[in-house]
Coordinates of C-alpha atoms and ligand atoms in Angstrom, one line a residue:
Chain A
M1052 CA 16.2 -22.7 -32.4
A1053 CA 13.3 -20.7 -33.8
L1054 CA 11.1 -22.2 -31.1
F1055 CA 13.7 -21.2 -28.5
L1056 CA 13.9 -17.7 -29.8
S1057 CA 10.1 -17.4 -29.9
V1058 CA 9.8 -18.5 -26.3
L1059 CA 12.4 -15.9 -25.3
E1060 CA 10.7 -13.2 -27.3
Q1061 CA 7.2 -13.9 -26.1
G1062 CA 8.4 -14.6 -22.6
M1063 CA 10.0 -11.2 -22.3
I1064 CA 7.1 -9.4 -24.0
Y1065 CA 4.7 -10.9 -21.5
G1066 CA 7.4 -10.2 -18.9
I1067 CA 6.5 -6.5 -19.2
L1068 CA 2.8 -7.4 -18.7
A1069 CA 3.8 -9.4 -15.7
L1070 CA 5.6 -6.4 -14.2
G1071 CA 2.3 -4.6 -14.4
V1072 CA 0.4 -7.5 -12.8
Y1073 CA 3.1 -7.7 -10.2
I1074 CA 2.2 -4.1 -9.1
T1075 CA -1.5 -4.8 -8.9
Y1076 CA -1.5 -8.3 -7.6
K1077 CA 1.5 -8.4 -5.3
I1078 CA 1.9 -4.8 -4.2
L1079 CA -1.6 -3.4 -4.2
D1080 CA -3.3 -6.7 -3.5
F1081 CA -5.8 -5.7 -6.3
P1082 CA -7.0 -8.5 -8.6
D1083 CA -7.0 -6.3 -11.7
L1084 CA -8.9 -7.8 -14.6
T1085 CA -8.5 -4.6 -16.6
V1086 CA -5.4 -6.3 -18.0
D1087 CA -7.5 -8.4 -20.4
G1088 CA -8.6 -5.2 -22.0
S1089 CA -5.5 -3.0 -21.6
F1090 CA -3.2 -5.5 -23.3
P1091 CA -5.1 -5.5 -26.6
F1092 CA -5.7 -1.7 -26.0
G1093 CA -1.9 -1.2 -26.3
A1094 CA -1.9 -3.4 -29.4
A1095 CA -4.9 -1.6 -31.0
I1096 CA -3.2 1.8 -30.5
T1097 CA -0.1 0.4 -32.1
V1098 CA -1.7 -0.9 -35.3
R1099 CA -3.7 2.2 -35.6
M1100 CA -0.7 4.4 -35.3
I1101 CA 1.5 2.3 -37.6
G1102 CA -1.1 1.1 -40.1
G1103 CA -3.8 3.6 -40.2
L1104 CA -2.0 6.8 -39.4
G1105 CA 1.5 5.8 -40.7
L1106 CA 3.3 7.3 -37.7
P1107 CA 6.9 6.3 -36.8
A1108 CA 6.9 3.0 -34.8
V1109 CA 8.9 4.3 -31.8
W1110 CA 6.1 6.7 -31.0
T1111 CA 3.8 3.7 -30.3
L1112 CA 5.8 2.8 -27.2
P1113 CA 5.1 6.0 -25.2
A1114 CA 1.6 6.3 -26.7
A1115 CA 0.6 2.8 -25.6
F1116 CA 2.1 3.3 -22.1
V1117 CA 0.2 6.6 -21.7
G1118 CA -3.0 5.1 -23.1
G1119 CA -2.7 2.1 -20.7
A1120 CA -2.1 4.4 -17.8
L1121 CA -5.3 6.3 -18.6
V1122 CA -7.2 3.1 -18.7
G1123 CA -5.7 2.1 -15.3
M1124 CA -6.6 5.5 -14.0
C1125 CA -10.2 4.8 -15.0
T1126 CA -10.2 1.5 -13.2
G1127 CA -8.8 3.3 -10.1
L1128 CA -11.3 6.1 -10.3
I1129 CA -14.2 3.6 -10.6
H1130 CA -12.9 1.7 -7.6
V1131 CA -11.9 4.6 -5.4
K1132 CA -14.4 7.3 -6.2
L1133 CA -17.4 5.3 -7.1
K1134 CA -16.6 2.6 -4.5
V1135 CA -17.0 -0.3 -6.8
R1136 CA -15.3 -3.6 -5.7
D1137 CA -11.8 -4.2 -7.1
L1138 CA -12.7 -7.2 -9.2
L1139 CA -15.8 -5.6 -10.6
S1140 CA -14.0 -2.3 -11.5
G1141 CA -11.6 -4.4 -13.6
I1142 CA -14.4 -6.4 -15.2
I1143 CA -16.3 -3.2 -16.1
M1144 CA -13.2 -1.7 -17.8
M1145 CA -12.3 -5.0 -19.5
T1146 CA -15.8 -5.2 -21.0
G1147 CA -15.9 -1.7 -22.1
L1148 CA -12.4 -1.8 -23.6
Y1149 CA -13.4 -4.7 -25.9
T1150 CA -15.6 -2.3 -27.9
I1151 CA -13.1 0.6 -27.6
N1152 CA -10.3 -1.7 -28.9
L1153 CA -12.4 -2.7 -31.9
W1154 CA -13.2 0.9 -32.5
I1155 CA -9.5 2.0 -32.4
A1156 CA -8.1 -0.8 -34.5
G1157 CA -11.0 -0.7 -36.9
T1158 CA -11.8 -4.4 -37.0
G1159 CA -11.1 -7.5 -35.0
Y1160 CA -8.1 -8.4 -37.1
V1161 CA -5.6 -5.8 -38.5
A1162 CA -2.3 -6.8 -40.2
I1163 CA 0.7 -4.5 -40.4
F1164 CA 3.0 -6.9 -42.3
D1165 CA 4.2 -4.4 -44.8
K1166 CA 4.9 -1.6 -42.3
E1167 CA 8.0 -0.7 -40.5
N1168 CA 8.0 -1.4 -36.8
V1169 CA 10.4 -1.2 -33.9
F1170 CA 12.1 -4.4 -35.1
N1171 CA 12.0 -3.8 -38.8
N1172 CA 13.2 -0.4 -39.8
S1173 CA 16.1 1.3 -41.5
F1174 CA 17.7 2.4 -38.3
V1175 CA 17.9 -1.1 -36.9
K1176 CA 19.2 -2.5 -40.2
S1177 CA 21.9 0.2 -40.3
I1178 CA 23.1 -0.2 -36.8
L1179 CA 23.0 -4.0 -36.3
P1180 CA 25.8 -6.2 -37.8
S1181 CA 24.3 -8.6 -40.3
F1182 CA 25.2 -11.8 -38.3
L1183 CA 22.9 -10.5 -35.5
L1184 CA 20.0 -9.8 -37.8
D1185 CA 18.4 -13.1 -36.9
F1186 CA 18.4 -12.1 -33.3
K1187 CA 17.2 -8.5 -33.8
N1188 CA 13.8 -9.2 -32.3
V1189 CA 15.1 -10.8 -29.2
I1190 CA 17.8 -8.2 -28.7
I1191 CA 15.4 -5.3 -29.0
I1192 CA 12.7 -6.9 -26.8
F1193 CA 15.5 -7.6 -24.3
L1194 CA 16.5 -4.0 -24.3
I1195 CA 12.9 -2.7 -23.9
T1196 CA 12.1 -5.2 -21.2
L1197 CA 15.3 -4.3 -19.3
A1198 CA 14.5 -0.6 -19.6
A1199 CA 11.0 -1.2 -18.3
K1200 CA 12.3 -3.3 -15.4
Y1201 CA 15.0 -0.7 -14.4
L1202 CA 12.5 2.2 -14.6
L1203 CA 10.2 0.3 -12.3
D1204 CA 13.0 -0.5 -9.9
W1205 CA 14.0 3.1 -9.9
Y1206 CA 10.4 4.3 -9.3
M1207 CA 10.0 1.9 -6.4
R1208 CA 12.9 3.6 -4.7
T1209 CA 11.5 7.1 -5.1
K1210 CA 9.3 8.8 -2.5
S1211 CA 6.2 8.2 -4.6
G1212 CA 7.2 4.6 -5.0
F1213 CA 7.6 4.2 -1.3
L1214 CA 4.0 5.3 -0.9
L1215 CA 2.9 2.7 -3.4
R1216 CA 4.7 0.0 -1.4
A1217 CA 3.3 1.3 1.8
V1218 CA -0.3 1.4 0.6
G1219 CA -0.2 -2.3 -0.2
D1220 CA 1.6 -3.1 3.0
N1221 CA -0.5 -1.2 5.4
D1222 CA -2.9 1.5 4.0
T1223 CA -3.6 3.0 7.4
I1224 CA -0.1 4.4 7.5
V1225 CA -0.6 6.2 4.2
T1226 CA -3.5 8.1 5.7
S1227 CA -1.3 8.8 8.8
L1228 CA 1.2 10.3 6.5
G1229 CA -1.4 12.8 5.3
V1230 CA -1.8 11.3 1.9
D1231 CA -5.0 10.2 0.2
K1232 CA -4.6 6.4 -0.1
G1233 CA -7.1 6.3 -2.9
L1234 CA -4.9 8.5 -5.0
V1235 CA -1.9 6.2 -4.4
K1236 CA -3.9 3.2 -5.6
I1237 CA -4.9 5.1 -8.7
V1238 CA -1.3 5.9 -9.5
G1239 CA -0.4 2.2 -9.0
L1240 CA -3.1 1.0 -11.3
S1241 CA -2.1 3.6 -13.9
I1242 CA 1.6 2.5 -13.9
A1243 CA 0.5 -1.2 -14.0
N1244 CA -1.8 -0.8 -16.9
G1245 CA 0.7 1.4 -18.7
L1246 CA 3.1 -1.5 -18.6
V1247 CA 0.5 -3.9 -19.7
A1248 CA -0.4 -1.8 -22.7
L1249 CA 3.3 -1.3 -23.6
S1250 CA 3.5 -5.1 -23.6
G1251 CA 0.6 -5.3 -25.9
C1252 CA 2.2 -2.7 -28.2
I1253 CA 5.4 -4.7 -28.6
Y1254 CA 3.4 -7.9 -29.0
A1255 CA 1.5 -6.4 -31.9
Q1256 CA 4.7 -5.4 -33.6
Q1257 CA 6.3 -8.8 -33.0
Q1258 CA 3.3 -10.6 -34.4
R1259 CA 2.8 -7.9 -37.0
C1260 CA -0.9 -7.9 -36.5
F1261 CA -3.7 -7.1 -34.0
E1262 CA -6.2 -9.7 -33.0
I1263 CA -9.1 -8.8 -30.7
S1264 CA -8.8 -12.1 -28.9
I1265 CA -5.2 -11.6 -27.7
G1266 CA -6.5 -10.1 -24.5
T1267 CA -8.4 -13.2 -23.4
G1268 CA -6.5 -14.8 -20.6
A1269 CA -3.8 -12.1 -20.5
V1270 CA -4.3 -11.6 -16.8
V1271 CA -3.9 -15.3 -16.3
I1272 CA -0.5 -15.3 -18.1
G1273 CA 0.5 -12.3 -16.0
L1274 CA -0.6 -13.9 -12.7
A1275 CA 1.1 -17.2 -13.5
S1276 CA 4.3 -15.5 -14.4
V1277 CA 4.3 -13.5 -11.2
I1278 CA 3.6 -16.5 -9.1
I1279 CA 6.2 -18.7 -10.8
G1280 CA 8.8 -15.9 -10.6
T1281 CA 8.2 -14.9 -7.1
S1282 CA 8.0 -18.5 -5.7
I1283 CA 11.0 -19.8 -7.5
F1284 CA 13.2 -17.0 -6.4
K1285 CA 11.6 -16.6 -3.0
K1286 CA 14.7 -17.3 -1.0
A1287 CA 17.2 -15.7 -3.5
T1288 CA 18.3 -12.3 -2.3
F1289 CA 20.7 -11.6 -5.1
I1290 CA 17.9 -11.2 -7.7
R1291 CA 15.4 -8.4 -7.7
V1292 CA 11.8 -9.3 -7.6
T1293 CA 11.2 -7.5 -10.9
S1294 CA 13.8 -9.7 -12.6
S1295 CA 12.3 -12.8 -11.2
V1296 CA 8.9 -11.8 -12.5
V1297 CA 10.2 -11.5 -16.0
I1298 CA 12.1 -14.8 -15.7
G1299 CA 8.8 -16.3 -14.4
S1300 CA 7.1 -15.1 -17.6
V1301 CA 9.8 -16.7 -19.8
L1302 CA 9.5 -20.0 -17.9
Y1303 CA 5.7 -19.9 -18.2
K1304 CA 6.0 -19.4 -22.0
A1305 CA 8.5 -22.3 -22.1
C1306 CA 6.1 -24.6 -20.3
V1307 CA 3.3 -23.7 -22.8
A1308 CA 5.7 -24.2 -25.7
L1309 CA 6.7 -27.6 -24.4
A1310 CA 3.1 -28.6 -24.1
M1311 CA 2.5 -27.6 -27.7
Y1312 CA 5.6 -29.3 -28.8
A1313 CA 4.5 -32.5 -27.0
G1314 CA 1.6 -32.5 -29.5
I1315 CA -1.2 -31.0 -27.5
N1316 CA -4.0 -29.7 -29.6
A1317 CA -4.1 -25.9 -29.9
N1318 CA -7.7 -25.9 -28.8
A1319 CA -6.7 -27.8 -25.6
I1320 CA -4.1 -25.3 -24.7
K1321 CA -6.4 -23.2 -22.5
L1322 CA -7.2 -26.3 -20.5
V1323 CA -3.4 -27.0 -20.2
T1324 CA -2.9 -23.4 -19.2
A1325 CA -5.5 -23.7 -16.4
A1326 CA -4.0 -27.0 -15.2
L1327 CA -0.5 -25.5 -15.3
F1328 CA -1.7 -22.5 -13.4
L1329 CA -3.3 -24.7 -10.7
L1330 CA -0.2 -26.8 -10.5
I1331 CA 2.0 -23.7 -9.9
L1332 CA -0.3 -22.4 -7.3
V1333 CA -0.4 -25.7 -5.4
I1334 CA 3.3 -26.1 -5.6
S1335 CA 4.1 -22.5 -4.6
T1336 CA 1.8 -22.4 -1.5
D1337 CA 3.7 -23.0 1.6
R1338 CA 2.3 -26.3 2.9
R1339 CA 4.7 -26.9 5.8
R1340 CA 1.9 -26.2 8.2
V1341 CA -0.2 -29.0 6.7
K1342 CA 2.6 -31.4 7.0
G1343 CA 3.3 -30.4 10.5
C1344 CA 0.0 -31.5 11.9
Chain B
M552 CA -7.1 23.7 21.9
L553 CA -9.1 20.7 20.7
E554 CA -12.9 20.8 21.3
L555 CA -15.5 18.1 20.7
I556 CA -18.9 19.8 20.9
N557 CA -22.2 18.0 21.1
I558 CA -21.0 15.0 19.2
T559 CA -23.7 12.5 18.3
K560 CA -22.7 9.2 16.8
N561 CA -24.9 6.2 16.0
Y562 CA -23.5 2.9 14.6
N563 CA -25.6 1.0 12.1
P564 CA -28.4 3.7 12.0
G565 CA -31.7 2.5 10.9
S566 CA -31.0 -1.2 11.4
V567 CA -31.9 -3.5 14.3
N568 CA -28.3 -3.3 15.4
E569 CA -28.4 0.4 15.9
I570 CA -26.1 1.6 18.7
C571 CA -26.3 5.1 20.0
L572 CA -22.8 5.5 21.3
F573 CA -22.4 9.3 21.8
K574 CA -25.2 11.7 22.5
D575 CA -24.1 15.3 23.0
F576 CA -20.6 14.3 23.9
N577 CA -18.3 17.1 24.9
L578 CA -14.6 17.3 25.5
K579 CA -12.0 20.1 25.7
V580 CA -8.3 19.4 25.5
S581 CA -6.0 22.4 26.0
D582 CA -2.7 22.8 24.3
K583 CA 0.2 20.8 25.7
E584 CA -2.1 18.7 27.9
F585 CA -1.3 15.0 28.3
V586 CA -4.7 13.3 28.8
S587 CA -4.9 9.7 30.0
V588 CA -8.2 8.0 29.1
V589 CA -9.5 4.9 30.8
G590 CA -12.8 3.2 30.6
S591 CA -14.6 -0.1 30.3
N592 CA -14.6 -2.1 27.1
G593 CA -17.0 -0.6 24.6
S594 CA -17.2 2.7 26.4
G595 CA -16.3 4.5 23.2
K596 CA -12.6 5.4 23.7
T597 CA -11.5 4.1 20.3
S598 CA -14.5 5.7 18.6
M599 CA -13.7 9.0 20.2
L600 CA -10.1 8.9 18.8
N601 CA -11.4 7.8 15.4
I602 CA -13.8 10.7 15.4
I603 CA -10.9 13.1 16.2
C604 CA -8.7 11.6 13.5
G605 CA -11.6 11.5 10.9
S606 CA -11.4 7.7 10.6
I607 CA -15.2 7.7 11.2
G608 CA -17.8 10.4 10.7
V609 CA -20.2 11.9 13.2
D610 CA -24.0 12.3 12.9
S611 CA -23.9 15.8 14.3
G612 CA -21.6 18.1 16.3
Q613 CA -18.5 20.0 15.9
I614 CA -14.8 19.3 16.2
L615 CA -12.8 22.5 16.7
I616 CA -9.1 22.9 16.5
N617 CA -8.2 26.4 17.7
G618 CA -11.7 27.4 16.9
Q619 CA -11.8 26.1 13.4
N620 CA -14.4 23.4 12.6
I621 CA -12.7 20.4 11.0
V622 CA -15.7 18.1 10.9
K623 CA -15.8 18.2 7.1
Q624 CA -12.0 17.8 6.6
K625 CA -10.9 14.4 5.1
D626 CA -9.1 12.0 7.4
F627 CA -5.8 12.2 5.5
V628 CA -5.8 16.0 5.6
R629 CA -6.6 16.1 9.4
Q630 CA -3.8 13.5 10.1
R631 CA -1.2 15.8 8.6
R632 CA -1.0 17.4 12.1
I633 CA -1.7 14.3 14.1
G634 CA 0.6 11.4 15.0
R635 CA -1.1 8.2 15.9
V636 CA -0.1 4.9 17.4
Y637 CA -2.5 2.0 17.5
Q638 CA -2.9 -1.0 19.8
D639 CA -1.9 -3.3 16.9
P640 CA 1.8 -3.0 16.3
S641 CA 1.5 -3.8 12.6
K642 CA -0.6 -0.7 12.0
G643 CA 2.0 1.9 12.7
T644 CA 4.7 0.6 10.4
C645 CA 5.1 -1.0 6.9
P646 CA 6.1 -4.6 7.5
G647 CA 7.5 -5.1 3.9
M648 CA 9.8 -2.1 4.1
T649 CA 13.1 -1.8 6.0
I650 CA 13.5 0.3 9.2
L651 CA 15.4 2.8 7.1
E652 CA 12.7 3.0 4.5
N653 CA 10.0 3.3 7.1
M654 CA 11.8 6.2 8.9
S655 CA 12.4 7.9 5.5
V656 CA 8.8 7.7 4.4
A657 CA 7.7 8.9 7.9
E658 CA 10.1 11.8 7.9
N659 CA 8.7 13.1 4.6
K660 CA 5.2 13.6 6.1
G661 CA 3.9 17.0 5.2
K662 CA 6.2 17.3 2.2
P663 CA 5.4 16.1 -1.4
Y664 CA 5.9 12.4 -2.2
N665 CA 7.6 13.0 -5.6
L666 CA 10.1 11.3 -7.7
R667 CA 13.1 12.1 -5.6
R668 CA 15.0 9.3 -3.9
G669 CA 13.0 7.8 -1.1
V670 CA 16.0 7.3 1.2
N671 CA 18.2 10.3 1.9
K672 CA 21.6 8.7 2.7
A673 CA 22.7 11.9 4.6
R674 CA 20.0 11.2 7.2
I675 CA 21.0 7.7 8.1
E676 CA 23.2 8.8 11.0
A677 CA 20.5 11.0 12.3
Y678 CA 18.0 8.0 12.3
R679 CA 20.6 5.9 14.1
D680 CA 20.8 8.6 16.8
M681 CA 17.0 8.5 17.2
L682 CA 17.0 4.7 17.5
R683 CA 19.9 4.4 19.9
P684 CA 18.1 5.7 23.0
L685 CA 15.5 3.0 22.6
N686 CA 18.1 0.4 23.6
L687 CA 16.5 -2.1 21.4
G688 CA 19.4 -2.5 19.0
L689 CA 17.4 -1.2 16.1
E690 CA 20.2 1.2 15.1
D691 CA 22.2 -1.8 13.8
K692 CA 19.3 -3.3 11.9
M693 CA 18.4 -0.4 9.6
G694 CA 18.3 -2.7 6.6
I695 CA 16.0 -5.4 7.8
K696 CA 12.3 -5.6 7.1
V697 CA 10.1 -4.3 9.9
G698 CA 7.8 -7.3 9.6
T699 CA 10.6 -9.4 11.2
L700 CA 10.8 -7.3 14.3
S701 CA 9.0 -8.1 17.6
G702 CA 5.8 -6.3 18.6
G703 CA 7.7 -4.1 21.1
Q704 CA 10.3 -3.1 18.6
R705 CA 7.7 -2.3 16.0
Q706 CA 5.7 -0.3 18.5
A707 CA 8.8 1.7 19.5
L708 CA 9.5 2.4 15.9
A709 CA 5.8 3.3 15.3
L710 CA 6.0 5.8 18.1
L711 CA 9.2 7.3 16.8
M712 CA 7.7 7.5 13.2
A713 CA 4.5 9.1 14.5
T714 CA 6.5 11.9 16.2
M715 CA 9.3 12.5 13.7
T716 CA 7.7 15.5 12.1
P717 CA 6.1 18.5 13.7
I718 CA 2.6 17.5 14.9
D719 CA 0.0 19.2 17.0
F720 CA -1.6 16.1 18.5
L721 CA -0.4 12.7 19.5
I722 CA -3.1 10.1 19.7
L723 CA -2.3 6.8 21.4
D724 CA -4.9 3.9 21.5
E725 CA -3.8 1.3 24.0
H726 CA -0.5 1.3 22.4
T727 CA 1.1 -0.9 25.1
A728 CA -1.8 -3.4 25.4
A729 CA -0.3 -6.0 23.0
L730 CA 3.1 -6.0 24.6
D731 CA 4.6 -8.0 27.5
P732 CA 4.8 -6.1 30.8
K733 CA 8.5 -5.3 30.5
T734 CA 8.3 -4.0 26.9
A735 CA 5.1 -2.1 27.8
E736 CA 7.1 -0.3 30.5
I737 CA 9.8 0.6 28.0
I738 CA 7.3 1.9 25.5
M739 CA 5.5 3.9 28.2
E740 CA 8.7 5.6 29.4
L741 CA 9.6 6.3 25.8
T742 CA 6.1 7.9 25.3
D743 CA 6.5 10.1 28.3
R744 CA 9.9 11.2 27.1
V745 CA 8.7 12.0 23.6
V746 CA 5.7 13.9 24.9
R747 CA 7.9 16.0 27.3
E748 CA 10.5 16.7 24.6
K749 CA 8.0 17.6 21.8
L750 CA 5.5 19.3 24.1
V751 CA 2.8 17.8 22.0
T752 CA -0.9 17.7 23.1
T753 CA -1.5 14.0 23.8
I754 CA -4.5 11.8 24.3
M755 CA -3.6 8.4 25.5
V756 CA -6.1 5.6 25.9
T757 CA -4.8 2.9 28.2
H758 CA -6.1 -0.2 29.8
N759 CA -3.5 0.1 32.5
L760 CA -4.8 2.2 35.4
R761 CA -1.4 2.6 36.9
Y762 CA -0.1 4.2 33.7
A763 CA -3.1 6.5 33.7
V764 CA -2.4 7.7 37.2
E765 CA 1.4 7.9 36.8
Y766 CA 1.6 9.5 33.5
G767 CA -0.1 12.5 32.0
S768 CA -1.4 15.8 33.3
R769 CA -5.1 14.9 33.3
L770 CA -7.2 11.7 33.7
I771 CA -10.5 11.0 32.1
M772 CA -12.7 7.9 32.7
M773 CA -15.3 7.0 30.1
H774 CA -18.4 4.9 30.4
A775 CA -21.1 4.2 27.9
G776 CA -20.2 7.1 25.7
N777 CA -19.8 9.6 28.6
V778 CA -17.0 11.1 30.5
I779 CA -17.8 10.1 34.1
L780 CA -14.6 11.3 35.7
D781 CA -12.3 14.1 34.8
K782 CA -9.3 14.9 37.1
S783 CA -7.0 17.7 36.6
E784 CA -3.3 17.5 37.3
E785 CA -3.5 18.5 41.0
E786 CA -6.5 16.3 41.8
K787 CA -4.7 13.5 39.9
R788 CA -1.6 13.8 42.1
R789 CA -3.7 13.1 45.2
L790 CA -5.3 10.1 43.5
N791 CA -3.8 6.6 43.8
T792 CA -4.4 3.6 41.6
D793 CA -6.6 1.9 44.2
E794 CA -9.1 4.7 44.2
I795 CA -9.4 4.7 40.5
M796 CA -9.6 0.9 40.5
G797 CA -12.5 1.2 43.0
I798 CA -14.4 3.6 40.8
F799 CA -13.6 1.5 37.8
N800 CA -14.9 -1.7 39.4
R801 CA -18.1 0.1 40.5
I802 CA -19.1 1.1 37.0
S803 CA -18.2 -2.3 35.7
V804 CA -20.4 -3.9 38.3
E805 CA -23.3 -1.5 37.5
C806 CA -22.8 -2.6 34.0
G807 CA -23.2 -6.2 35.0
N808 CA -19.8 -7.5 34.1
Ligands
ADP2461 N1 -17.6 -0.1 13.3 C1 -18.5 -0.3 14.2 N2 -19.8 -0.7 13.9 C2 -20.7 -0.9 14.9 N3 -20.5 -0.8 16.2 C3 -19.3 -0.3 16.6 C4 -18.2 -0.1 15.6 N4 -17.1 0.3 16.3 C5 -17.5 0.3 17.6 N5 -18.8 0.0 17.8 C6 -19.5 -0.1 19.0 O1 -19.3 1.1 19.7 C7 -19.0 0.8 21.1 C8 -17.7 1.5 21.5 O2 -16.6 0.8 20.9 P1 -15.2 1.4 21.0 O3 -15.1 2.8 20.7 O4 -14.3 0.5 20.3 O5 -14.9 1.2 22.6 P2 -13.6 1.1 23.4 O6 -12.4 1.5 22.6 O7 -13.8 2.0 24.5 O8 -13.5 -0.3 23.9 C9 -19.1 -0.7 21.3 O9 -20.3 -1.0 21.8 C10 -18.9 -1.2 19.9 O10 -19.6 -2.4 19.8
MG2462 MG1 -10.6 0.4 22.0

């Protein structure tokens, strides 16, 4: 049961990250490695605000989002204005953020066990009936993830969101519409990394600590979630792609948990992750053409 | 009035592949003119359109619109008053968006792309009325992704989208070349109707000499970065496709192909 809950919690937390990766990878066609830095960036902001500064925990959510958005904006500016290749722009930001994250958090490991957070505070305790207290994390994470998903769905239907979809689809048309396509890409990268940092913010509060290494491989988790989600529900029209991405993230976490449960050494888990990722990619690519000839 | 004055354009300057395409190239297009442009492959037709739209820069020269030099203006700023349709049907529309979404995003050109709803439900009927005269059945498919349409359907939609908002110039680059002859005919007739209705200054590059003679109020032939033939409306009326074909073949032979 505890394992099941933990899979759900982590799956949905990383689901928010996957929403961000969905924007860059699927919509903008931009392999954004900034994620490995912006995920811990959100976490670092959070522990600093809760631990160091003693600020209310709810403030961390908008703060992390805005911080992440600024980081994404920098990646976008490096790519668009300085004309650095997409992959390299992300790598530069990711590398630089490592130091910035340490600097914000103070050290590579910061615990906030004794502090109130979005899951553990007097408001939640007063509002939630006692029989649900065991599920408070999963409920709150569910609500935040749902809100993030619906906000993104809403944004995608606005005029600005239409441009974002258009720039990934066919950037020539964005220029024809009299809009600077570079600006649209920067906006997309900002929203994406805002979501990623928000994910890191919730992760730090669920884990009740910050660890500098949590960013390593974050982009892989996001990519795997997006690919699992979008390929499983490729044909399903009743489910929105944002929902499928979040479900993909939960499934991915379930696979990893299963591997751990099966007794695979914690040190070997990265290798398992890589193998799993490869497997998903191979399964999800349409190979009808190959069979045909 | 659109004027290209002493345009010089080199591709790959400073390398062994340097190509001097335009040297002191000049062209004047009056308001409401419908210019058909023909010319051999590589004569610089697409490059000329790209220069007008700001998609590529020039080495020297001026581009004047109503006397104002726009050489330094960014492509997306310039294209606010230009509608453009490309040879490749996938360039003028967004394949991952529906017909309705495509038309909505196109109609917003010139206005801010803010956080208001992307689709204005009150406009759907108006869009249907625009699609109906095309006779392609698109008015009943507003909710389907444009990527699933045929090339002709997409090109018709692209033309509609390019001319939905007030524009000063319509730029067409072999926009019927990728279509089958029947569809090409439909798109060409649609083009003519749109140009007449909107009275928009139009430059149409075409590979089809018959279209060039039949449509438009002026005919230009380009060769190796120069205008080698420029026929006004009356001169053009006396011209027939065979004569143009004769001139066209002559320059092609001189060129050795
Ligand atoms: N991006 C480019 N880089 C280098 N050479 C180019 C480029 N675009 C066009 N050219 C060259 O310029 C010449 C004119 O090309 P283009 O304008 O496409 O001709 P057209 O549209 O009349 O067929 C060709 O010789 C072509 O090789
Ligand atoms: Mg061409």
